[in-house]
Tab-separated table of C-alpha atoms and ligand atoms in Angstrom:
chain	number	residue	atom	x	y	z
A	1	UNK	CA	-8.734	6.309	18.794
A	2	UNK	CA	-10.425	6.959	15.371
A	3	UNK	CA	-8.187	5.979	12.365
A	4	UNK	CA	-9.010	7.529	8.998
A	5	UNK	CA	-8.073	6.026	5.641
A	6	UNK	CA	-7.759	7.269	2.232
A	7	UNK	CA	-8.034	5.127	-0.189
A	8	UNK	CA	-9.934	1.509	-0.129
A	9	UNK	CA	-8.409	-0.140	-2.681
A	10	UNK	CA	-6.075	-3.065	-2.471
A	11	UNK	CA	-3.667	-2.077	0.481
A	12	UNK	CA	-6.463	1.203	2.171
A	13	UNK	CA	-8.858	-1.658	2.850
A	14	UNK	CA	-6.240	-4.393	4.143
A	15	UNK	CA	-5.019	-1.257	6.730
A	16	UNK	CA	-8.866	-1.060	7.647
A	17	UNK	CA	-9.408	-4.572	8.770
A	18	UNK	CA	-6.334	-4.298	11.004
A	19	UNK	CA	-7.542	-1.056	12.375
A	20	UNK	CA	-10.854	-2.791	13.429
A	21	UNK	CA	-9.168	-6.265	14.516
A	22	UNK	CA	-7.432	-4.361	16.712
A	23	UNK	CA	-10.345	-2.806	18.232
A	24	UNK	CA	-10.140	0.472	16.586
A	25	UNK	CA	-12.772	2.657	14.507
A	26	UNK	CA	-12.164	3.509	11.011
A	27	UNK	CA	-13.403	6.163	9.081
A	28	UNK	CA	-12.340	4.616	5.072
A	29	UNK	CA	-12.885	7.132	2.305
A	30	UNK	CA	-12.429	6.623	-1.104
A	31	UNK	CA	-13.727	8.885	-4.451
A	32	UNK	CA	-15.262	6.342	-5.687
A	33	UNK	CA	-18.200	4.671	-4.839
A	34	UNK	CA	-17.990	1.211	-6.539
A	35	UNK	CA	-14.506	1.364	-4.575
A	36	UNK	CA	-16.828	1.724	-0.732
A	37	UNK	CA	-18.843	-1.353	-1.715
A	38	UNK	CA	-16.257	-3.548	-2.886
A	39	UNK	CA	-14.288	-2.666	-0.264
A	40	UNK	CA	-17.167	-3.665	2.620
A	41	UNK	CA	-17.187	-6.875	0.894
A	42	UNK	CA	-13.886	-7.522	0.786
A	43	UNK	CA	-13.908	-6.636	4.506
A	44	UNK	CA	-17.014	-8.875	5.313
A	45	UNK	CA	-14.952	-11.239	3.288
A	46	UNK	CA	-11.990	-11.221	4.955
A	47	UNK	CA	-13.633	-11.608	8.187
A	48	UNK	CA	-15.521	-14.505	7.196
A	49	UNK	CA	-12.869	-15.829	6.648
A	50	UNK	CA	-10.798	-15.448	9.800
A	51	UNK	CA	-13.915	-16.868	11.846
A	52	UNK	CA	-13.562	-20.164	9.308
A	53	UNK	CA	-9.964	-20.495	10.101
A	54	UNK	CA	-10.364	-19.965	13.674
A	55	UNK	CA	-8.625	-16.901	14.097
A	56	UNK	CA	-11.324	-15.414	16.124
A	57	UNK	CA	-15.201	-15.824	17.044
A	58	UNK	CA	-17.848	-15.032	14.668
A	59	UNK	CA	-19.127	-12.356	18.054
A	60	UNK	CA	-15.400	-10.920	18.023
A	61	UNK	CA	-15.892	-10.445	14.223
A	62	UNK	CA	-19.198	-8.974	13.926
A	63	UNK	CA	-18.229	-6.473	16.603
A	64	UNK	CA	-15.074	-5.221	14.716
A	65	UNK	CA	-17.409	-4.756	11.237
A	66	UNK	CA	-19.046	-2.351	13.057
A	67	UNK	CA	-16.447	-0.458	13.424
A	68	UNK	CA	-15.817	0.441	10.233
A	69	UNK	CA	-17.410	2.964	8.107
A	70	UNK	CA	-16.948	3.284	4.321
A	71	UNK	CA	-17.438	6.835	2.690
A	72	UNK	CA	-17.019	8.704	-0.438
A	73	UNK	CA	-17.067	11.898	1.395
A	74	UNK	CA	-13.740	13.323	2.576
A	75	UNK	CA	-15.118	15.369	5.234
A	76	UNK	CA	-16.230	12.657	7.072
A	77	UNK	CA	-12.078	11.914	8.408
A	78	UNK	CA	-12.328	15.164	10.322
A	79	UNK	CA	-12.758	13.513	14.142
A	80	UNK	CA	-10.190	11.179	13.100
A	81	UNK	CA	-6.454	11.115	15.410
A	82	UNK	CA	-4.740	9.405	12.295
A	83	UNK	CA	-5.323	9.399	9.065
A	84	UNK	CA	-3.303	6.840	7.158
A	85	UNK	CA	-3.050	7.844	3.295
A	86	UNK	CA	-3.142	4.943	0.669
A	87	UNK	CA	-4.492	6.376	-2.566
A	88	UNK	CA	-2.399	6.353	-6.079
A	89	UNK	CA	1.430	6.202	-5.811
A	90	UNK	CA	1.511	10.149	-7.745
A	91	UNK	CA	3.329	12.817	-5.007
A	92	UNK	CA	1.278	15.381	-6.424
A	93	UNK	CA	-2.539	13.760	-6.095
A	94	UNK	CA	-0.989	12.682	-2.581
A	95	UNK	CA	0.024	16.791	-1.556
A	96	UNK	CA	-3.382	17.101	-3.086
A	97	UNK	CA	-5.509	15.477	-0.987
A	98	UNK	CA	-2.954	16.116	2.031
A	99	UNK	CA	-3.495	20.101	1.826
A	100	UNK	CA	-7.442	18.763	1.949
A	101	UNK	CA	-6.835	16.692	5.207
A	102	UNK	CA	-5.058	19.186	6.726
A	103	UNK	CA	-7.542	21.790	6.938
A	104	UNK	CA	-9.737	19.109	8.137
A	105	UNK	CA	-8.189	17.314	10.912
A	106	UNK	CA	-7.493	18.168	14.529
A	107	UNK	CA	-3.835	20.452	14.865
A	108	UNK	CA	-2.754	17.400	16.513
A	109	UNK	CA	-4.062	14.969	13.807
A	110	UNK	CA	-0.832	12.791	12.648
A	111	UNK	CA	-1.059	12.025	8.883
A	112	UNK	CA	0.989	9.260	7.946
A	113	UNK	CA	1.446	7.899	3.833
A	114	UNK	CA	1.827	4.409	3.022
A	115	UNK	CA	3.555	5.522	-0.011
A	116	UNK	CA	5.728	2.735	-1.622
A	117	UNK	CA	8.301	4.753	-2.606
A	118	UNK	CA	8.321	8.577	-2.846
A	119	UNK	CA	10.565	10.219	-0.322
A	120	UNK	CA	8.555	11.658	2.714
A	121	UNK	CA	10.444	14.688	3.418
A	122	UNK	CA	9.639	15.530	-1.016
A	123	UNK	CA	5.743	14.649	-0.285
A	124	UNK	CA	6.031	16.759	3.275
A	125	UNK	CA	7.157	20.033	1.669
A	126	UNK	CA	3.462	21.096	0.689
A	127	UNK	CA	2.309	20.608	4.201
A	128	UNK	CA	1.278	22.975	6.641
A	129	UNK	CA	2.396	20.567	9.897
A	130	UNK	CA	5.976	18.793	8.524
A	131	UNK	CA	6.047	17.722	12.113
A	132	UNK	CA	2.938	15.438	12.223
A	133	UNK	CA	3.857	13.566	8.680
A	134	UNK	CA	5.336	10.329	8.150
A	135	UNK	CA	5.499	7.607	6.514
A	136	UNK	CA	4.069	3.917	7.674
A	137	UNK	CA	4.639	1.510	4.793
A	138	UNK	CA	2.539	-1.468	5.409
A	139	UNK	CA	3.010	-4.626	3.381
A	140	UNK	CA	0.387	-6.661	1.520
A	141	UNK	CA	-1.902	-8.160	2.491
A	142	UNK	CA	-1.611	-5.986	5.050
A	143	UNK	CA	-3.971	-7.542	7.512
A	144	UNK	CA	-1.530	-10.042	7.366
A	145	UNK	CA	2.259	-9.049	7.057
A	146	UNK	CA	3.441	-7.930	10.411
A	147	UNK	CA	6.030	-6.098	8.857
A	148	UNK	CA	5.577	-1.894	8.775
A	149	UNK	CA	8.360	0.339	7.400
A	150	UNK	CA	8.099	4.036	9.408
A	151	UNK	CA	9.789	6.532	7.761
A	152	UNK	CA	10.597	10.056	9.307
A	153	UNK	CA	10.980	12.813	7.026
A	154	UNK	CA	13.882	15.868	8.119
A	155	UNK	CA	11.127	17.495	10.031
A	156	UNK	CA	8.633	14.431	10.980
A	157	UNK	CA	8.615	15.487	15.203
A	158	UNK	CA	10.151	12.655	17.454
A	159	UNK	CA	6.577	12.906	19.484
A	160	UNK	CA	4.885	11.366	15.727
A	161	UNK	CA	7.394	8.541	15.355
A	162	UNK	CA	7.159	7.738	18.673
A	163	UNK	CA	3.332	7.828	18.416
A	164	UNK	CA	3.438	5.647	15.160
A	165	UNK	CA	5.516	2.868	16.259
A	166	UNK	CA	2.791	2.658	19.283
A	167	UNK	CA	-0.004	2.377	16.676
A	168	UNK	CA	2.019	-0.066	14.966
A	169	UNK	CA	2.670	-2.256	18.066
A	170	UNK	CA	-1.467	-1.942	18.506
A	171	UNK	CA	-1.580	-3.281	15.258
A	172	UNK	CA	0.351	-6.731	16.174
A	173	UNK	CA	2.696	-4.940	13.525
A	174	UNK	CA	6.658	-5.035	13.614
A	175	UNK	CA	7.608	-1.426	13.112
A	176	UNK	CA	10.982	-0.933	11.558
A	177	UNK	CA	12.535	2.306	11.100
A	178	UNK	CA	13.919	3.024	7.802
A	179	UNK	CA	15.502	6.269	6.361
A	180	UNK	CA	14.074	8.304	3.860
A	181	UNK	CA	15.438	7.203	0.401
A	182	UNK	CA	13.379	6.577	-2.202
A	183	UNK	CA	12.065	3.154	-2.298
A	184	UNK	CA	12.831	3.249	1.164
A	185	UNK	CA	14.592	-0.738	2.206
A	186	UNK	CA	12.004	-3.185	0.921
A	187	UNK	CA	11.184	-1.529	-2.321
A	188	UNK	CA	14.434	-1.059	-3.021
A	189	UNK	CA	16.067	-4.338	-2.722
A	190	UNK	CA	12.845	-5.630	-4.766
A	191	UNK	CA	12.567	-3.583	-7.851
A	192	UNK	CA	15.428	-5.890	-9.587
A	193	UNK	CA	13.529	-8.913	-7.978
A	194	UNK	CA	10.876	-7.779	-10.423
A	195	UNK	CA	12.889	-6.326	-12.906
A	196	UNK	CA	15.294	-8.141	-13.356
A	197	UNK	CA	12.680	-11.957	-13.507
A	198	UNK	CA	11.005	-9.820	-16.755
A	199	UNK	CA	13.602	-8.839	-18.483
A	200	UNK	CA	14.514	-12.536	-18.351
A	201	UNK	CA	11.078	-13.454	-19.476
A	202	UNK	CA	11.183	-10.726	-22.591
A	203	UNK	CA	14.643	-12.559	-23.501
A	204	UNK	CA	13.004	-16.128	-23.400
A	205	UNK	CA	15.376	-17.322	-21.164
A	206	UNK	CA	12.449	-18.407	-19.149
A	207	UNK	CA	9.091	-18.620	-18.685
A	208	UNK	CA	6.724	-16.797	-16.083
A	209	UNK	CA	5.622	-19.952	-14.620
A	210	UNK	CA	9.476	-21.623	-14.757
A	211	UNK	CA	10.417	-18.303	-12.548
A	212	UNK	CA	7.932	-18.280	-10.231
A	213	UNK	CA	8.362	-22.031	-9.543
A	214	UNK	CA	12.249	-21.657	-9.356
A	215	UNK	CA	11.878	-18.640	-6.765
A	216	UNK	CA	9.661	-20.523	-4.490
A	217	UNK	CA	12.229	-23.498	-4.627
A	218	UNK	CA	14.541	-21.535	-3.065
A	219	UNK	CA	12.612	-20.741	-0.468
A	220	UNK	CA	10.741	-17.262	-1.717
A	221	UNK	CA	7.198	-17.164	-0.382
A	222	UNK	CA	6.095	-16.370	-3.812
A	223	UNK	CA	7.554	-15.839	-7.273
A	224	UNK	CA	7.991	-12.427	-8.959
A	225	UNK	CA	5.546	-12.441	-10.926
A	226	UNK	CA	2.604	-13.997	-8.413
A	227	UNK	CA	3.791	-11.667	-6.313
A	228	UNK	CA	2.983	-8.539	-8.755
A	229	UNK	CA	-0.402	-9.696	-9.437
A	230	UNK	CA	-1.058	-9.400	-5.920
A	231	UNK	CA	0.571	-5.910	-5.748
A	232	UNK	CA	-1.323	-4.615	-8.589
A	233	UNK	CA	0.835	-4.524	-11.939
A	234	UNK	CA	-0.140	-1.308	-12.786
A	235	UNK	CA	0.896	-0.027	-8.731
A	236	UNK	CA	4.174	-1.878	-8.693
A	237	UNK	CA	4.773	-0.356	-12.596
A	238	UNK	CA	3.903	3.063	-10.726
A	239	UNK	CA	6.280	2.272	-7.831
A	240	UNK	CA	9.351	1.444	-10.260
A	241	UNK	CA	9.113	4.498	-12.640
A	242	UNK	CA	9.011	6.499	-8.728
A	243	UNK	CA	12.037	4.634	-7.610
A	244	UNK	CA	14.028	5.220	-10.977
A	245	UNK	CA	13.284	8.617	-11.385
A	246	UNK	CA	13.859	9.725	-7.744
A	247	UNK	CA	17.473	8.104	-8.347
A	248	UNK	CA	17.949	10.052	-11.469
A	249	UNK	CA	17.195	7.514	-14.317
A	250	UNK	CA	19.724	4.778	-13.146
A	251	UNK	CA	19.762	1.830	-15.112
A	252	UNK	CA	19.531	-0.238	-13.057
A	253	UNK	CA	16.390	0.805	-11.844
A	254	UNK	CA	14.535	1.487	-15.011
A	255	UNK	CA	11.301	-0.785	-16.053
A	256	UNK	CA	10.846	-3.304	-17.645
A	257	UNK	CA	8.766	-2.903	-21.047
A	258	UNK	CA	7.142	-6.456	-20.231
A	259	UNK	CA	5.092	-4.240	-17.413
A	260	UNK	CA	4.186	-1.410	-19.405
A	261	UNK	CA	2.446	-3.425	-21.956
A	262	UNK	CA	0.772	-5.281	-18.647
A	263	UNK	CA	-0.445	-2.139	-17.971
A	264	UNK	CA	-1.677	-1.228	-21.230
A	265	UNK	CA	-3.725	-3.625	-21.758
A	266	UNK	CA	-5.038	-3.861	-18.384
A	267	UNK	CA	-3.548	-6.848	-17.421
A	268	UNK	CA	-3.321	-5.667	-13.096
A	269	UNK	CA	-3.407	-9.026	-11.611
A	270	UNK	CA	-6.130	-10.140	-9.199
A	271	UNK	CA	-7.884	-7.087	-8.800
A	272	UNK	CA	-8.844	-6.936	-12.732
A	273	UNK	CA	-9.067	-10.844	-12.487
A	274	UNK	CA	-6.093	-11.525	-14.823
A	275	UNK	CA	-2.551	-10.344	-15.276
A	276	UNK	CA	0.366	-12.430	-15.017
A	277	UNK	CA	-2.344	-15.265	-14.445
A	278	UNK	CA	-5.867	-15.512	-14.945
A	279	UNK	CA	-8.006	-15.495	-11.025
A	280	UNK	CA	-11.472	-16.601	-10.739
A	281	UNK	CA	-13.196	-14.079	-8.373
A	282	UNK	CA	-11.141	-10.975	-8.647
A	283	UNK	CA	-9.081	-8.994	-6.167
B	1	NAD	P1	-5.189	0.717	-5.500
B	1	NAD	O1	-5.160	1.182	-6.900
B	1	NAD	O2	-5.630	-0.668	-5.229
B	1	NAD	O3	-6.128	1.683	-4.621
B	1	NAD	C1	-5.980	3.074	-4.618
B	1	NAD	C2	-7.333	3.684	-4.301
B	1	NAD	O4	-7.179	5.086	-4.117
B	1	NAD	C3	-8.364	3.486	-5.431
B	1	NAD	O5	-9.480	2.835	-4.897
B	1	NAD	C4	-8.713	4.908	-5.870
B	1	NAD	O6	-10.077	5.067	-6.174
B	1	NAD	C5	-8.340	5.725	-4.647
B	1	NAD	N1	-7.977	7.104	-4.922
B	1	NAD	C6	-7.190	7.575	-5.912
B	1	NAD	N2	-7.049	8.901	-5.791
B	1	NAD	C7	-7.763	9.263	-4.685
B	1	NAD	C8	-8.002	10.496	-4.029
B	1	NAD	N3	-7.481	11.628	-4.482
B	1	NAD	N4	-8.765	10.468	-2.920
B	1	NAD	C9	-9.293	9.320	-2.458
B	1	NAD	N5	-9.101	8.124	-3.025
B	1	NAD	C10	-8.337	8.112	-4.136
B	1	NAD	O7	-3.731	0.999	-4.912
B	1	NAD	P2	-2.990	0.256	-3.705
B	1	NAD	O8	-2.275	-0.912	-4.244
B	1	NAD	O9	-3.915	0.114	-2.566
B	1	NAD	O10	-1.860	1.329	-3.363
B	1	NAD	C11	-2.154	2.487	-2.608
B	1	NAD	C12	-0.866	3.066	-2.046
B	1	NAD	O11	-0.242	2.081	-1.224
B	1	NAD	C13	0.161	3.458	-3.107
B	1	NAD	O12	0.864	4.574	-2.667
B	1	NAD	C14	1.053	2.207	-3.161
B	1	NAD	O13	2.342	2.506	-3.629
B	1	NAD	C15	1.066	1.824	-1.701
B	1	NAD	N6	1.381	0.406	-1.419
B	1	NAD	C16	0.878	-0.583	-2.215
B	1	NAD	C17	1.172	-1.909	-1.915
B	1	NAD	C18	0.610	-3.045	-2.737
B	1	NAD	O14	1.087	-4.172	-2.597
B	1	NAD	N7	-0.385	-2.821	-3.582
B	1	NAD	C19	1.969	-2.214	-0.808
B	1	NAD	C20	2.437	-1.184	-0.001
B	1	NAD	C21	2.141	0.129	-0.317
């Protein structure tokens, strides 16, 4: 099986090194070149590092970066069986480049969004094959997190979810379905994790540091705000204005104007080297 990947930035090039771990080719195209070679060092990286830790044998490892090739041309995801979308969270670049991939594919291709947030059945009303669309909602890093949301849209076939949770399992992933709501379960219950530590933060009740030390004391894996650096500030920003508009403005969804200013001023976390907190080597 050939899996295609749009998008190699933070989470397109995480999906790619569990693609090949799990013995599968890749096809990883992105518009940008400087995007293809980071991304094939981040992948060598990665790698590297799994042989260090033990995780598997530096033969085992050079076998699965071979099978992996970076592009910048879209036409090269044709042969691929999946293609697994992680480019921008904006519906309408997505439908975009989905109207692209459809005319390229097989007619039995599945396409499958790791959108954060936007419904799947909204993104899926563009398409040509409703059917063979879905949504698999990996988690960063996600070479890492076993954890994959699948989301079926009103038309998404029973013969793609079926086929996804499969992939999924081939992955070492957990596949959980969840129903198509905006935000879907994780990014739902988590906007206010975010939200609600910088709105804290803007009123001085405490600092960055004092939340994310507080969070982990009770157990959270990371704070908030280390947690959003990771994300990408300026993707998580992206995934909170989705969530609050697709639910109509609520209030209790809206952003916080901490982020915005993040964004602003470039502040995106590790892949710009600094946001929340400075990082040495970025990404
Ligand atoms: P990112 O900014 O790190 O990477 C996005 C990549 O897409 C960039 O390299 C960009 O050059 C490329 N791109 C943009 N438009 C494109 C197009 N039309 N064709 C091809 N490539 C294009 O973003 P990310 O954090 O990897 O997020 C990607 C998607 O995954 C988003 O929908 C996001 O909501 C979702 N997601 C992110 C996380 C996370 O923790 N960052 C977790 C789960 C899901």
């Amino acid at each position: 099986m050939t899996i295609g990947i749009c998008g190699a930035g933070t989470m397109g090039a995480g999906i790619a090194i569990s693609c090949i771990q799990a013995g599968l080719d890749v096809v990883l195209y992105d518009l940008h070149d400087e995007v293809c070679t980071k991304a094939q060092a981040y992948i060598k990286a990665q790698m590297d590092k799994a042989v260090e830790r033990g995780k598997t044998t530096r033969e085992t490892a050079d076998e699965a970066l071979t099978k992996v090739r970076i592009t910048s041309e879209l036409g090269d995801i044709q042969p691929c069986d999946v293609v697994i979308e992680a480019i921008v969270e904006n519906k309408e670049i997505k439908q975009e480049l989905f109207a692209k991939v459809e005319a390229l594919v097989a007619p039995n291709a599945i396409i499958a969004t790791n959108t954060s947030s936007i419904a799947v059945t909204s993104i899926a009303a563009t398409l040509q094959r409703p059917e063979q669309f879905i949504g698999m909602h990996f988690f960063n890093p996600a070479h890492i997190m076993k954890l994959v949301e699948v989301i079926r849209g009103v038309k998404t076939s029973d013969e793609t979810v079926e086929r996804i949770i499969a992939l999924s399992k081939v992955l070492g992933k957990s596949p959980a379905v969840a129903k198509d709501v905006p935000g879907f379960i994780v990014n739902r219950v988590a906007r206010n994790f975010y939200n609600e530590a910088m709105r804290m933060c803007t009123e001085g009740v405490a600092s960055v540091e004092q939340i994310d030390t507080i969070m982990k004391g009770i157990g959270f894996k990371m704070g908030p705000f280390e947690l959003m650096d990771l994300i990408g500030v300026d993707t998580n920003l992206q995934v909170t204005k989705s969530v609050w508009e697709q639910y109509f403005y609520e209030p209790r969804f809206a952003p916080a104007l901490m982020q915005e200013q993040y964004v602003q001023a470039k502040l995106w976390g590790r892949k710009t080297g600094e946001g929340f907190y400075k990082y040495d080597n970025k990404k």
